[in-house]
């Protein structure tokens, strides 16, 4: 099995894909659904992409990733990681989340204080999740392992995390931080039904595998912190779409967070040249 990184080009805002996507489903085997169990099927240039949305701390996600890869027997598996994050995840999956290196990265790159505050908030959240017994990134480990079993190429399709954090710093520099309180408010009316579940924390996490709930969560993020939504979701949707479209196939499996599904579907209507132009705009401004 070979590990490759999709072109790790980097940074700055753009007009992202902003129209309603066409959705492609194989009617003989997969029914349209808003849940993880039925992946979105995207067609492009004689290849089929099976795009699976996951919750990053869900055991269900990890199981479904394994099942899909074994069923499809793809030639390539694209995951929402960059090569460095993948290496850290493989080396110590139970001791550090994808976010454990944030502070070190920010200090080394002298990222503005706004990004440091954002990083610490996310890191604190993931620390609580680890203490609760969940391992962030479990589905990506499952994807890599399953790809190895079927001799598929693993492609790291995400923008490098250091570059994403630089973009966060640029977008948040000089802005007020009232949005941070809003962003961490899980009791907000539009999302409280997701996180207030009397049957337990795992049940709340599994709700993030329902696209309707994820759509509400994304809308909340866009309202509470538009710059973060642009950098963490919209821009990375372009990088992930480029990685998926660049694969020769004929069968490709994509493993991404549920929050990226809708954006990738929208961007799928663009050709690779247009996607690359948008990425160039981000990186050059």
XYZ file of N, CA and C in Angstrom:
855
model
N 0.846 -1.193 0.000
C 0.000 0.000 0.000
C 0.877 1.237 0.000
N 0.547 2.218 -0.850
C 1.305 3.449 -0.907
C 0.498 4.579 -0.288
N 1.182 5.442 0.456
C 0.553 6.613 1.033
C 1.002 7.840 0.255
N 0.038 8.641 -0.210
C 0.402 9.858 -0.921
C -0.414 11.008 -0.373
N 0.105 12.183 -0.493
C -0.623 13.381 -0.081
C -1.134 14.087 -1.323
N -2.435 14.455 -1.292
C -2.936 15.281 -2.384
C -2.214 16.614 -2.317
N -2.113 17.299 -3.461
C -1.289 18.506 -3.542
C -1.552 19.452 -2.379
N -0.580 19.650 -1.467
C -0.817 20.433 -0.263
C -0.654 21.927 -0.489
N -1.472 22.507 -1.394
C -1.375 23.937 -1.638
C -2.186 24.669 -0.590
N -1.935 25.950 -0.369
C -2.466 26.554 0.857
C -3.200 27.911 0.701
N -3.786 28.482 1.453
C -4.442 29.630 2.106
C -5.083 30.832 1.383
N -6.285 31.283 1.812
C -6.971 32.570 1.686
C -8.381 32.521 1.095
N -9.310 33.506 1.409
C -10.714 33.317 1.110
C -11.085 33.376 -0.366
N -12.261 32.854 -0.674
C -12.729 32.841 -2.054
C -14.238 32.726 -2.049
N -14.853 32.889 -3.206
C -16.276 32.590 -3.325
C -16.387 31.090 -3.510
N -16.868 30.402 -2.482
C -16.912 28.946 -2.512
C -18.163 28.503 -3.263
N -18.261 27.209 -3.487
C -19.403 26.637 -4.207
C -20.697 27.041 -3.512
N -21.603 27.692 -4.225
C -22.752 28.273 -3.537
C -24.086 28.012 -4.228
N -24.190 26.885 -4.921
C -25.480 26.516 -5.498
C -25.889 25.147 -4.984
N -27.165 24.812 -5.230
C -27.665 23.530 -4.748
C -27.077 22.389 -5.566
N -26.564 21.351 -4.903
C -25.928 20.262 -5.638
C -26.939 19.299 -6.226
N -26.538 18.662 -7.326
C -27.252 17.477 -7.766
C -26.734 16.326 -6.923
N -27.600 15.387 -6.597
C -27.154 14.237 -5.825
C -27.276 12.996 -6.688
N -26.287 12.145 -6.595
C -26.241 10.955 -7.428
C -26.332 9.716 -6.536
N -27.286 8.863 -6.809
C -27.425 7.624 -6.051
C -27.653 6.474 -7.017
N -27.101 5.335 -6.711
C -27.372 4.147 -7.509
C -28.658 3.512 -6.989
N -29.714 3.618 -7.779
C -31.027 3.210 -7.300
C -31.127 1.715 -7.051
N -30.248 0.930 -7.673
C -30.367 -0.507 -7.505
C -29.777 -0.995 -6.193
N -28.939 -0.182 -5.551
C -28.285 -0.688 -4.346
C -28.314 0.279 -3.182
N -28.427 1.587 -3.453
C -28.338 2.557 -2.372
C -29.466 3.568 -2.502
N -30.242 3.703 -1.457
C -31.351 4.635 -1.459
C -30.900 5.973 -0.885
N -31.450 7.093 -1.391
C -31.123 8.389 -0.817
C -31.456 8.411 0.666
N -30.558 8.903 1.478
C -30.756 8.902 2.915
C -29.920 9.991 3.551
N -30.336 10.424 4.719
C -29.571 11.430 5.435
C -28.678 10.795 6.491
N -28.515 9.497 6.485
C -27.729 8.843 7.517
C -26.433 8.285 6.970
N -25.557 7.936 7.881
C -24.253 7.393 7.519
C -24.372 6.118 6.707
N -25.343 5.278 7.045
C -25.385 3.919 6.493
C -25.412 3.895 4.971
N -25.935 4.920 4.345
C -25.998 4.959 2.888
C -25.102 6.072 2.367
N -23.926 5.748 1.856
C -23.015 6.781 1.369
C -23.552 7.461 0.121
N -23.123 8.691 -0.096
C -23.453 9.414 -1.316
C -22.601 8.850 -2.444
N -23.218 8.639 -3.591
C -22.505 8.123 -4.759
C -22.342 9.261 -5.760
N -21.112 9.590 -6.096
C -20.802 10.658 -7.039
C -20.108 10.069 -8.258
N -20.530 10.488 -9.443
C -19.945 9.981 -10.685
C -19.144 11.084 -11.361
N -17.989 10.720 -11.922
C -17.159 11.704 -12.605
C -16.156 10.994 -13.509
N -16.223 11.269 -14.815
C -15.237 10.735 -15.764
C -15.009 9.228 -15.613
N -16.084 8.481 -15.693
C -16.005 7.014 -15.663
C -15.463 6.450 -14.360
N -15.564 7.211 -13.299
C -15.229 6.653 -11.985
C -16.379 6.921 -11.026
N -16.473 6.084 -10.018
C -17.510 6.202 -9.006
C -16.859 6.480 -7.665
N -17.336 7.539 -7.007
C -16.841 7.894 -5.679
C -17.926 7.582 -4.659
N -17.591 6.750 -3.698
C -18.492 6.410 -2.595
C -18.074 7.287 -1.420
N -18.852 8.323 -1.149
C -18.473 9.326 -0.153
C -19.204 9.068 1.157
N -18.444 8.763 2.186
C -19.014 8.396 3.477
C -18.771 9.501 4.490
N -19.845 10.037 5.054
C -19.740 11.046 6.101
C -19.688 10.385 7.462
N -18.804 10.880 8.330
C -18.600 10.246 9.627
C -18.670 11.265 10.751
N -18.858 10.753 11.970
C -18.660 11.545 13.186
C -17.307 11.135 13.747
N -16.448 12.102 14.016
C -15.043 11.805 14.281
C -14.785 11.006 15.558
N -15.756 10.870 16.418
C -15.536 10.102 17.642
C -16.580 9.003 17.786
N -17.036 8.504 16.673
C -18.103 7.509 16.675
C -17.586 6.123 16.321
N -17.864 5.154 17.177
C -17.512 3.773 16.869
C -18.322 3.266 15.679
N -19.559 3.752 15.553
C -20.380 3.368 14.406
C -19.712 3.792 13.104
N -19.156 4.999 13.079
C -18.465 5.475 11.883
C -17.332 4.541 11.496
N -16.532 4.143 12.473
C -15.391 3.265 12.189
C -15.857 1.936 11.609
N -16.926 1.382 12.154
C -17.447 0.106 11.639
C -17.937 0.259 10.209
N -18.677 1.344 9.938
C -19.228 1.544 8.605
C -18.132 1.793 7.570
N -17.067 2.463 7.981
C -15.934 2.685 7.076
C -15.342 1.349 6.643
N -15.105 0.476 7.597
C -14.534 -0.847 7.276
C -15.447 -1.615 6.324
N -16.743 -1.610 6.634
C -17.697 -2.356 5.811
C -17.728 -1.832 4.383
N -17.755 -0.513 4.235
C -17.850 0.071 2.898
C -16.619 -0.257 2.064
N -15.443 -0.106 2.640
C -14.213 -0.364 1.884
C -14.119 -1.830 1.490
N -14.490 -2.716 2.378
C -14.443 -4.141 2.047
C -15.469 -4.494 0.976
N -16.622 -3.810 0.988
C -17.657 -4.103 -0.016
C -17.288 -3.549 -1.385
N -16.785 -2.312 -1.423
C -16.502 -1.647 -2.697
C -15.214 -2.149 -3.330
N -14.220 -2.511 -2.499
C -12.899 -2.912 -3.011
C -12.315 -1.808 -3.906
N -12.167 -0.590 -3.377
C -11.727 0.539 -4.200
C -10.249 0.466 -4.557
N -9.884 1.239 -5.569
C -8.466 1.377 -5.917
C -7.807 2.483 -5.089
N -8.599 3.482 -4.685
C -8.088 4.559 -3.838
C -9.065 4.836 -2.698
N -8.511 5.210 -1.547
C -9.302 5.648 -0.397
C -8.791 7.031 0.002
N -9.662 8.038 -0.102
C -9.297 9.414 0.244
C -9.821 9.719 1.640
N -8.940 10.192 2.524
C -9.345 10.489 3.895
C -9.117 11.959 4.217
N -9.909 12.452 5.143
C -9.838 13.854 5.569
C -8.691 14.037 6.565
N -7.490 13.856 6.080
C -6.279 14.045 6.874
C -5.199 14.618 5.969
N -4.210 15.281 6.565
C -2.966 15.527 5.851
C -1.957 14.498 6.349
N -0.828 14.385 5.677
C 0.122 13.312 5.983
C 0.658 13.401 7.408
N 0.923 14.614 7.909
C 1.463 14.755 9.262
C 0.447 14.346 10.320
N -0.806 14.767 10.152
C -1.842 14.375 11.109
C -2.035 12.867 11.093
N -1.972 12.272 9.913
C -2.127 10.820 9.812
C -1.012 10.106 10.563
N 0.216 10.616 10.441
C 1.347 9.986 11.123
C 1.183 10.066 12.633
N 0.748 11.213 13.141
C 0.547 11.344 14.590
C -0.554 10.410 15.064
N -1.603 10.317 14.275
C -2.730 9.465 14.647
C -2.317 8.001 14.683
N -1.513 7.582 13.709
C -1.055 6.192 13.689
C -0.086 5.894 14.829
N 0.751 6.863 15.185
C 1.790 6.619 16.181
C 1.252 6.550 17.603
N 0.250 7.350 17.917
C -0.298 7.304 19.279
C -1.779 7.644 19.272
N -2.602 6.776 18.711
C -4.027 7.068 18.550
C -4.781 7.236 19.848
N -4.349 6.574 20.925
C -5.111 6.633 22.167
C -4.635 7.732 23.096
N -3.540 8.388 22.767
C -2.972 9.373 23.671
C -3.108 10.799 23.177
N -3.301 10.988 21.894
C -3.425 12.349 21.406
C -4.415 12.421 20.266
N -5.226 13.446 20.315
C -6.190 13.663 19.244
C -5.518 14.445 18.136
N -6.265 14.666 17.068
C -5.729 15.489 15.983
C -5.389 16.893 16.457
N -5.941 17.272 17.609
C -5.772 18.634 18.084
C -4.677 18.794 19.134
N -4.028 17.729 19.541
C -3.051 17.831 20.617
C -1.818 18.640 20.248
N -1.531 18.753 18.950
C -0.351 19.496 18.520
C -0.667 20.952 18.172
N -1.929 21.366 18.338
C -2.324 22.713 17.923
C -1.468 23.798 18.564
N -1.343 23.734 19.890
C -0.662 24.822 20.584
C 0.794 24.926 20.141
N 1.467 23.780 20.014
C 2.858 23.767 19.558
C 2.975 24.383 18.169
N 2.070 23.999 17.282
C 2.082 24.528 15.920
C 1.879 26.042 15.922
N 0.921 26.491 16.718
C 0.617 27.916 16.750
C 1.789 28.730 17.283
N 2.436 28.230 18.336
C 3.574 28.935 18.905
C 4.739 28.976 17.924
N 4.988 27.869 17.251
C 6.099 27.812 16.297
C 5.894 28.779 15.141
N 4.646 28.946 14.729
C 4.365 29.775 13.561
C 3.914 31.186 13.913
N 3.925 31.489 15.230
C 3.562 32.836 15.679
C 2.199 33.251 15.129
N 1.251 32.333 15.208
C -0.109 32.625 14.765
C -0.739 33.612 15.740
N -1.561 34.564 15.276
C -2.151 35.566 16.160
C -2.910 34.949 17.323
N -3.046 35.725 18.385
C -3.659 35.230 19.619
C -5.069 34.719 19.381
N -5.799 35.302 18.421
C -7.160 34.854 18.160
C -7.196 33.373 17.820
N -6.277 32.931 16.981
C -6.230 31.522 16.614
C -5.821 30.668 17.804
N -4.962 31.192 18.673
C -4.552 30.434 19.852
C -5.748 30.187 20.776
N -6.589 31.207 20.938
C -7.773 31.037 21.775
C -8.711 29.999 21.173
N -8.871 30.045 19.862
C -9.705 29.057 19.185
C -9.147 27.661 19.401
N -7.843 27.520 19.231
C -7.197 26.214 19.405
C -7.417 25.664 20.797
N -7.238 26.512 21.809
C -7.362 26.034 23.184
C -8.791 25.602 23.492
N -9.766 26.296 22.919
C -11.160 25.904 23.122
C -11.428 24.529 22.533
N -10.942 24.299 21.298
C -11.133 23.007 20.657
C -10.383 21.920 21.404
N -9.171 22.228 21.829
C -8.366 21.237 22.538
C -9.042 20.815 23.836
N -9.620 21.782 24.559
C -10.313 21.464 25.802
C -11.506 20.551 25.545
N -12.224 20.826 24.465
C -13.371 19.987 24.117
C -12.938 18.556 23.841
N -11.892 18.381 23.038
C -11.427 17.040 22.703
C -10.815 16.322 23.896
N -10.241 17.082 24.823
C -9.711 16.463 26.035
C -10.836 15.817 26.832
N -11.958 16.505 26.918
C -13.112 15.941 27.616
C -13.611 14.686 26.912
N -13.600 14.692 25.593
C -14.057 13.529 24.840
C -13.152 12.328 25.084
N -11.849 12.565 25.149
C -10.923 11.463 25.416
C -11.171 10.879 26.798
N -11.402 11.765 27.768
C -11.661 11.289 29.124
C -12.950 10.475 29.184
N -13.873 10.781 28.276
C -15.135 10.036 28.235
C -14.983 8.697 27.525
N -13.780 8.423 27.005
C -13.513 7.123 26.399
C -13.592 7.083 24.895
N -13.673 8.240 24.244
C -13.755 8.286 22.791
C -12.402 8.650 22.202
N -12.098 8.107 21.037
C -10.817 8.358 20.375
C -11.065 9.125 19.082
N -10.806 10.438 19.062
C -10.996 11.198 17.823
C -10.161 10.627 16.686
N -10.769 10.513 15.525
C -10.037 10.008 14.376
C -10.106 8.513 14.195
N -10.926 7.844 15.001
C -11.014 6.390 14.940
C -11.396 5.902 13.549
N -12.277 6.648 12.872
C -12.732 6.198 11.552
C -11.626 6.295 10.508
N -10.680 7.207 10.699
C -9.584 7.331 9.743
C -8.589 6.187 9.900
N -8.347 5.786 11.139
C -7.518 4.601 11.357
C -8.174 3.387 10.721
N -9.496 3.291 10.874
C -10.225 2.176 10.270
C -10.106 2.210 8.751
N -10.165 3.402 8.158
C -10.060 3.531 6.702
C -8.687 3.097 6.207
N -7.641 3.509 6.906
C -6.282 3.145 6.503
C -6.076 1.639 6.616
N -6.547 1.068 7.712
C -6.392 -0.380 7.910
C -7.160 -1.164 6.849
N -8.402 -0.743 6.590
C -9.220 -1.453 5.601
C -8.638 -1.296 4.197
N -8.089 -0.118 3.891
C -7.461 0.092 2.584
C -6.278 -0.849 2.402
N -5.517 -1.032 3.453
C -4.371 -1.944 3.390
C -4.835 -3.362 3.091
N -5.941 -3.761 3.695
C -6.448 -5.121 3.499
C -6.868 -5.371 2.055
N -7.401 -4.346 1.392
C -7.856 -4.531 0.003
C -6.829 -4.005 -0.998
N -5.653 -3.640 -0.503
C -4.541 -3.159 -1.338
C -4.913 -1.899 -2.116
N -5.640 -1.012 -1.448
C -5.996 0.274 -2.052
C -4.973 1.336 -1.663
N -4.821 2.321 -2.510
C -3.933 3.448 -2.235
C -4.636 4.403 -1.281
N -3.945 4.852 -0.243
C -4.492 5.831 0.692
C -4.039 7.224 0.266
N -4.991 8.126 0.104
C -4.698 9.497 -0.315
C -5.113 10.449 0.799
N -4.179 11.264 1.252
C -4.476 12.269 2.271
C -4.941 13.537 1.565
N -6.237 13.814 1.649
C -6.833 14.850 0.814
C -7.018 16.201 1.444
N -6.703 16.351 2.732
C -6.986 17.603 3.414
C -5.839 18.596 3.258
N -6.145 19.868 3.418
C -5.109 20.896 3.495
C -4.296 20.663 4.767
N -3.000 20.973 4.717
C -2.157 20.769 5.890
C -2.700 21.589 7.053
N -2.715 20.961 8.222
C -3.335 21.598 9.375
C -2.651 22.902 9.763
N -1.346 22.986 9.618
C -0.648 24.232 9.941
C -1.182 25.381 9.090
N -1.459 25.094 7.839
C -1.957 26.137 6.948
C -3.382 26.534 7.306
N -4.174 25.559 7.715
C -5.534 25.876 8.150
C -5.505 26.794 9.360
N -4.614 26.528 10.314
C -4.537 27.365 11.499
C -4.028 28.768 11.163
N -3.142 28.879 10.196
C -2.717 30.209 9.753
C -3.902 30.983 9.185
N -4.744 30.280 8.424
C -5.930 30.918 7.845
C -6.901 31.336 8.935
N -7.053 30.490 9.954
C -7.914 30.850 11.079
C -7.412 32.141 11.708
N -6.102 32.216 11.934
C -5.526 33.412 12.536
C -5.782 34.661 11.715
N -5.627 34.556 10.389
C -5.858 35.712 9.521
C -7.311 36.165 9.572
N -8.214 35.201 9.533
C -9.635 35.544 9.492
C -10.133 36.114 10.814
N -9.534 35.697 11.930
C -10.017 36.130 13.241
C -9.257 37.319 13.795
N -8.144 37.671 13.185
C -7.307 38.750 13.715
C -8.104 40.046 13.816
N -8.083 40.627 15.014
C -8.752 41.899 15.236
C -10.240 41.803 15.469
N -10.796 40.601 15.455
C -12.238 40.449 15.639
C -12.562 40.235 17.116
N -13.767 40.632 17.504
C -14.227 40.434 18.881
C -14.479 38.949 19.124
N -14.436 38.559 20.402
C -14.545 37.137 20.705
C -15.884 36.749 21.329
N -16.899 37.580 21.120
C -18.219 37.204 21.616
C -18.712 35.941 20.938
N -18.237 35.694 19.686
C -18.683 34.512 18.951
C -18.226 33.225 19.621
N -17.077 33.264 20.350
C -16.570 32.037 20.955
C -17.548 31.503 21.994
N -18.137 32.412 22.771
C -19.126 31.999 23.755
C -20.325 31.375 23.056
N -20.748 31.973 21.949
C -21.872 31.416 21.194
C -21.533 30.038 20.637
N -20.313 29.906 20.133
C -19.907 28.665 19.483
C -19.879 27.502 20.462
N -19.521 27.773 21.716
C -19.426 26.716 22.714
C -20.752 26.481 23.435
N -21.794 27.223 23.049
C -23.094 27.108 23.699
C -23.913 25.991 23.076
N -23.796 24.794 23.633
C -24.521 23.645 23.088
C -25.991 23.630 23.497
N -26.413 24.644 24.287
C -27.814 24.754 24.668
C -28.582 25.695 23.744
N -27.935 26.160 22.691
C -28.623 27.033 21.739
C -29.854 26.315 21.194
N -30.977 27.017 21.042
C -32.244 26.374 20.666
C -32.168 25.483 19.436
N -31.391 25.903 18.414
C -31.385 25.142 17.166
C -30.594 23.849 17.229
N -29.784 23.669 18.280
C -28.968 22.446 18.350
C -29.091 21.692 19.671
N -29.862 22.217 20.620
C -29.899 21.576 21.930
C -30.469 20.162 21.859
N -31.351 19.893 20.881
C -31.924 18.552 20.769
C -30.871 17.514 20.396
N -29.755 17.967 19.802
C -28.695 17.034 19.418
C -27.897 16.594 20.632
N -27.619 17.536 21.526
C -26.701 17.259 22.625
C -27.388 16.971 23.953
N -28.692 17.276 24.050
C -29.415 16.956 25.277
C -30.159 15.652 25.075
N -29.502 14.571 25.389
C -30.072 13.237 25.192
C -29.971 12.477 26.503
N -31.113 12.105 27.047
C -31.120 11.431 28.337
C -30.572 10.016 28.268
N -30.443 9.456 27.076
C -29.957 8.078 26.958
C -28.438 7.986 26.958
N -27.755 9.135 26.995
C -26.303 9.078 27.135
C -25.549 9.837 26.065
N -24.263 10.051 26.347
C -23.404 10.843 25.472
C -23.210 10.179 24.119
N -23.042 8.854 24.096
C -22.826 8.158 22.831
C -24.006 8.371 21.891
N -25.212 8.397 22.453
C -26.395 8.614 21.627
C -26.363 9.993 20.978
N -25.894 11.000 21.729
C -25.775 12.341 21.165
C -24.779 12.368 20.019
N -23.665 11.655 20.180
C -22.661 11.602 19.123
C -23.235 10.935 17.878
N -23.988 9.843 18.073
C -24.554 9.149 16.918
C -25.551 10.031 16.167
N -26.143 11.007 16.850
C -27.044 11.931 16.160
C -26.307 12.763 15.119
N -24.994 12.894 15.283
C -24.204 13.644 14.312
C -23.998 12.861 13.022
N -24.533 11.649 12.950
C -24.503 10.871 11.719
C -25.761 11.093 10.886
N -26.672 11.919 11.379
C -27.887 12.272 10.659
C -27.660 13.617 9.969
N -27.801 13.644 8.657
C -27.465 14.855 7.904
C -28.361 16.036 8.249
N -29.573 15.777 8.679
C -30.439 16.885 9.066
C -29.893 17.585 10.297
N -29.426 16.788 11.271
C -28.835 17.377 12.471
C -27.546 18.116 12.145
N -26.738 17.532 11.279
C -25.470 18.166 10.904
C -25.728 19.484 10.184
N -26.743 19.506 9.333
C -27.072 20.736 8.617
C -27.447 21.844 9.595
N -28.189 21.497 10.651
C -28.544 22.487 11.664
C -27.308 22.959 12.420
N -26.400 22.042 12.692
C -25.175 22.385 13.404
C -24.303 23.324 12.563
N -24.224 23.061 11.257
C -23.442 23.921 10.368
C -24.067 25.314 10.294
N -25.394 25.376 10.200
C -26.073 26.671 10.154
C -25.792 27.464 11.424
N -25.775 26.770 12.559
C -25.446 27.410 13.833
C -24.022 27.955 13.805
N -23.087 27.176 13.278
C -21.692 27.613 13.207
C -21.549 28.824 12.293
N -22.256 28.818 11.175
C -22.172 29.952 10.251
C -22.721 31.223 10.894
N -23.748 31.075 11.710
C -24.316 32.244 12.375
C -23.415 32.727 13.505
N -22.873 31.787 14.287
C -22.079 32.156 15.457
C -20.676 32.616 15.089
N -20.078 32.003 14.065
C -18.679 32.290 13.727
C -18.443 32.130 12.231
N -18.924 33.063 11.414
C -18.764 32.948 9.959
C -17.327 32.746 9.485
N -16.325 33.444 10.056
C -14.949 33.224 9.565
C -14.466 31.797 9.785
N -14.849 31.201 10.908
C -14.437 29.824 11.174
C -15.108 28.863 10.208
N -16.380 29.102 9.915
C -17.088 28.239 8.968
C -16.428 28.295 7.598
N -15.994 29.485 7.190
C -15.355 29.614 5.881
C -14.052 28.823 5.824
N -13.210 28.987 6.857
C -11.888 28.348 6.838
C -11.976 26.853 7.102
N -12.741 26.470 8.122
C -12.766 25.073 8.553
C -13.639 24.198 7.664
N -14.652 24.797 7.025
C -15.561 24.005 6.192
C -15.410 24.333 4.707
N -15.764 25.558 4.318
C -15.870 25.890 2.894
C -14.555 25.702 2.143
N -13.479 26.239 2.693
C -12.201 26.137 1.989
C -11.722 24.694 1.909
N -11.861 23.973 2.993
C -11.402 22.582 2.993
C -12.273 21.699 2.111
N -13.543 22.073 1.921
C -14.388 21.336 0.977
C -13.752 21.317 -0.411
N -13.143 22.432 -0.797
C -12.489 22.506 -2.105
C -11.302 21.554 -2.191
N -10.483 21.526 -1.152
C -9.311 20.647 -1.151
C -9.733 19.180 -1.209
N -10.743 18.838 -0.427
C -11.204 17.451 -0.401
C -11.832 17.058 -1.739
N -12.596 17.976 -2.338
C -13.192 17.687 -3.640
C -12.110 17.493 -4.690
N -11.083 18.334 -4.664
C -9.983 18.181 -5.616
C -9.331 16.811 -5.470
N -9.095 16.394 -4.229
C -8.463 15.093 -4.008
C -9.323 13.961 -4.550
N -10.631 14.042 -4.342
C -11.536 12.994 -4.816
C -11.607 12.964 -6.337
N -11.747 14.138 -6.951
C -11.854 14.200 -8.409
C -10.552 13.806 -9.103
N -9.429 13.953 -8.426
C -8.125 13.681 -9.043
C -7.791 12.196 -9.131
N -8.551 11.361 -8.436
C -8.224 9.933 -8.425
C -8.649 9.259 -9.729
N -7.853 8.304 -10.220
C -8.186 7.620 -11.474
C -9.314 6.611 -11.340
N -9.539 6.109 -10.102
C -10.585 5.108 -9.920
C -10.193 3.754 -10.479
N -11.167 2.993 -10.979
C -12.556 3.381 -11.237
C -13.451 3.434 -9.996
N -12.987 2.838 -8.886
C -13.766 2.870 -7.656
C -12.962 3.614 -6.588
N -13.590 4.631 -5.989
C -12.930 5.448 -4.970
C -13.848 5.531 -3.754
N -13.278 5.399 -2.573
C -14.017 5.640 -1.337
C -13.463 6.907 -0.695
N -14.353 7.813 -0.305
C -13.955 9.014 0.421
C -14.496 8.962 1.835
N -13.642 9.239 2.814
C -14.045 9.227 4.222
C -13.814 10.628 4.782
N -14.909 11.338 5.051
C -14.828 12.722 5.517
C -15.830 12.920 6.647
N -15.639 13.990 7.406
C -16.615 14.329 8.427
C -17.947 14.697 7.803
N -19.032 14.409 8.515
C -20.366 14.703 7.989
C -20.520 16.165 7.593
N -19.814 17.057 8.283
C -19.942 18.481 8.005
C -19.446 18.854 6.614
N -18.651 17.980 5.986
C -18.113 18.282 4.655
C -18.950 17.703 3.513
N -19.919 16.861 3.809
C -20.668 16.194 2.744
C -21.359 17.178 1.807
N -22.116 18.092 2.378
C -22.907 18.998 1.543
C -22.005 19.884 0.692
N -20.910 20.377 1.282
C -19.997 21.226 0.532
C -19.327 20.488 -0.608
N -18.936 19.244 -0.375
C -18.314 18.451 -1.438
C -19.315 18.193 -2.556
N -20.557 17.917 -2.202
C -21.588 17.714 -3.229
C -21.764 18.965 -4.086
N -21.753 20.132 -3.449
C -21.874 21.373 -4.221
C -20.677 21.554 -5.149
N -19.484 21.346 -4.593
C -18.268 21.547 -5.389
C -18.119 20.507 -6.492
N -18.816 19.389 -6.371
C -18.688 18.327 -7.366
C -19.131 18.787 -8.748
N -19.983 19.797 -8.812
C -20.455 20.306 -10.097
C -19.361 21.065 -10.847
N -18.273 21.405 -10.167
C -17.180 22.146 -10.794
C -16.176 21.193 -11.420
N -15.517 21.638 -12.487
C -14.435 20.821 -13.027
C -13.155 21.094 -12.236
N -12.150 20.248 -12.441
C -10.919 20.357 -11.657
C -10.221 21.701 -11.865
N -10.257 22.222 -13.077
C -9.589 23.493 -13.344
C -10.218 24.617 -12.538
N -11.545 24.637 -12.476
C -12.239 25.668 -11.709
C -11.940 25.529 -10.225
N -11.941 24.296 -9.739
C -11.616 24.057 -8.332
C -10.206 24.551 -8.026
N -9.258 24.224 -8.911
C -7.879 24.655 -8.689
C -7.763 26.175 -8.702
N -8.510 26.836 -9.575
C -8.487 28.299 -9.611
C -8.985 28.890 -8.300
N -10.026 28.296 -7.733
C -10.546 28.767 -6.453
C -9.522 28.552 -5.342
N -8.850 27.409 -5.367
C -7.818 27.143 -4.368
C -6.658 28.122 -4.529
N -6.290 28.404 -5.768
C -5.224 29.382 -6.013
C -5.602 30.754 -5.457
N -6.876 31.128 -5.606
C -7.333 32.406 -5.054
C -7.174 32.430 -3.537
N -7.486 31.328 -2.898
C -7.337 31.231 -1.448
C -5.874 31.403 -1.052
N -5.010 30.730 -1.774
C -3.603 30.679 -1.388
C -2.831 31.939 -1.744
N -3.301 32.677 -2.729
C -2.530 33.821 -3.220
C -2.968 35.157 -2.652
N -4.111 35.199 -1.971
C -4.599 36.473 -1.439
C -4.133 36.704 -0.013
